[in-house]
Coordinates of C-alpha atoms in Angstrom, one line a residue:
M1 CA 33.9 244.0 77.0
A2 CA 34.5 241.5 74.2
T3 CA 35.8 242.8 70.8
I4 CA 34.7 241.7 67.4
D5 CA 36.9 241.9 64.3
I6 CA 36.2 240.8 60.7
A7 CA 39.3 238.8 60.0
D8 CA 40.5 237.3 56.7
G9 CA 38.7 234.0 57.1
G10 CA 35.7 235.1 59.1
V11 CA 34.8 236.8 62.4
R12 CA 37.0 236.8 65.5
V13 CA 35.6 237.5 68.9
R14 CA 38.1 238.1 71.7
F15 CA 37.3 238.0 75.3
P16 CA 39.1 240.1 77.9
G17 CA 40.4 238.8 81.3
W18 CA 37.4 237.9 83.5
E19 CA 35.1 237.1 80.5
R20 CA 37.5 234.3 79.5
L21 CA 36.6 232.5 82.7
A22 CA 32.8 232.8 81.9
V23 CA 33.1 231.6 78.3
W24 CA 36.0 229.1 78.8
R25 CA 38.0 230.5 75.9
E26 CA 40.2 233.5 74.9
E27 CA 38.6 233.9 71.5
A28 CA 36.1 232.3 69.1
V29 CA 36.7 232.4 65.3
V30 CA 33.7 231.8 63.1
P31 CA 34.6 231.0 59.5
R32 CA 32.7 233.0 56.8
A33 CA 31.5 229.7 55.3
A34 CA 29.8 228.9 58.6
I35 CA 27.8 232.1 58.9
R36 CA 24.1 231.6 58.2
A37 CA 22.6 234.9 59.3
V38 CA 23.7 238.2 60.8
E39 CA 21.4 240.6 62.8
L40 CA 21.8 243.9 64.6
V41 CA 20.2 243.6 68.0
D42 CA 19.5 246.9 69.8
A43 CA 18.5 245.4 73.2
P44 CA 20.6 242.3 73.5
V45 CA 20.3 241.4 77.2
G46 CA 16.8 240.0 76.7
R47 CA 17.9 237.9 73.6
A48 CA 19.9 235.4 75.6
R49 CA 17.4 232.9 77.0
G50 CA 17.3 229.5 78.5
G51 CA 19.6 227.7 80.8
R52 CA 23.0 229.2 81.3
A53 CA 26.6 228.6 82.3
G54 CA 28.1 232.0 82.9
V55 CA 27.7 235.4 84.6
L56 CA 24.4 237.2 84.9
V57 CA 23.7 240.6 86.4
S58 CA 20.0 240.8 85.9
G59 CA 19.0 243.4 83.2
V60 CA 22.6 244.6 82.9
L61 CA 25.0 242.0 81.8
K62 CA 25.2 238.4 80.5
V63 CA 28.5 236.6 79.7
G64 CA 28.8 232.9 79.0
Y65 CA 26.8 230.2 77.3
W66 CA 23.0 230.5 77.1
G67 CA 20.2 228.3 75.7
L68 CA 21.3 225.1 77.5
G69 CA 18.4 222.7 77.0
T70 CA 16.7 224.8 74.3
G71 CA 18.3 223.4 71.2
V72 CA 20.0 226.7 70.3
R73 CA 23.2 227.3 72.2
Q74 CA 24.5 230.8 72.3
L75 CA 27.9 232.2 73.1
V76 CA 27.0 235.5 74.8
S77 CA 28.8 238.7 75.9
V78 CA 26.2 241.5 76.1
R79 CA 25.5 244.7 78.1
R80 CA 22.6 246.9 78.5
G81 CA 22.7 250.0 76.4
V82 CA 25.2 248.6 73.9
P83 CA 23.9 247.1 70.7
A84 CA 25.0 243.6 69.7
L85 CA 25.8 241.6 66.7
R86 CA 24.0 238.2 66.5
I87 CA 25.6 235.7 64.2
A88 CA 23.8 232.4 63.5
I89 CA 26.3 229.8 62.5
D90 CA 26.4 226.2 61.2
R91 CA 27.9 224.4 64.1
E92 CA 29.3 221.6 62.1
T93 CA 31.0 223.8 59.5
A94 CA 32.4 226.1 62.2
G95 CA 33.6 223.2 64.4
L96 CA 32.3 225.2 67.4
P97 CA 30.1 224.0 70.3
F98 CA 27.4 226.7 69.8
D99 CA 24.8 227.8 67.2
E100 CA 24.9 231.6 67.7
V101 CA 27.2 234.3 68.8
L102 CA 25.6 237.3 70.5
V103 CA 28.2 240.0 71.4
S104 CA 27.8 243.7 72.3
A105 CA 29.9 246.1 70.3
R106 CA 29.6 249.9 70.0
N107 CA 30.2 249.5 66.2
A108 CA 27.7 246.6 65.8
A109 CA 25.8 248.4 63.0
E110 CA 28.9 248.8 61.0
L111 CA 29.9 245.2 61.5
A112 CA 26.5 243.9 60.6
G113 CA 26.6 246.0 57.4
A114 CA 30.0 244.4 56.5
L115 CA 28.6 240.9 57.0
V116 CA 25.4 241.1 55.1
P117 CA 24.5 237.7 53.5
S118 CA 25.6 238.9 50.0
N119 CA 29.1 239.4 51.4
V120 CA 29.2 236.2 53.4

């Protein structure tokens, strides 16, 4: 499962072994200046929609890029039963090829609290 850390300059998401293949990267760093919104998502598997490039185990797991063809591209690593952090970003400021990061983390509520808009 991917890990999320609040780093000095923003949020760092690191992907373990096989997930790196699905997302085509080892990590993604979102600068604080690029964060537009943060949300805690209790049931994240259903929040990744649209076309995809990645791994899907229906109702259980989604890892990769979702939203292809919808206008909102998501970097996704979510699992059933594990809450997720959804971070909406300004793609141009971040210099990243996606508009949202949706990642399951057991401490997602704690992370969301640390990234509330007044702290961003």
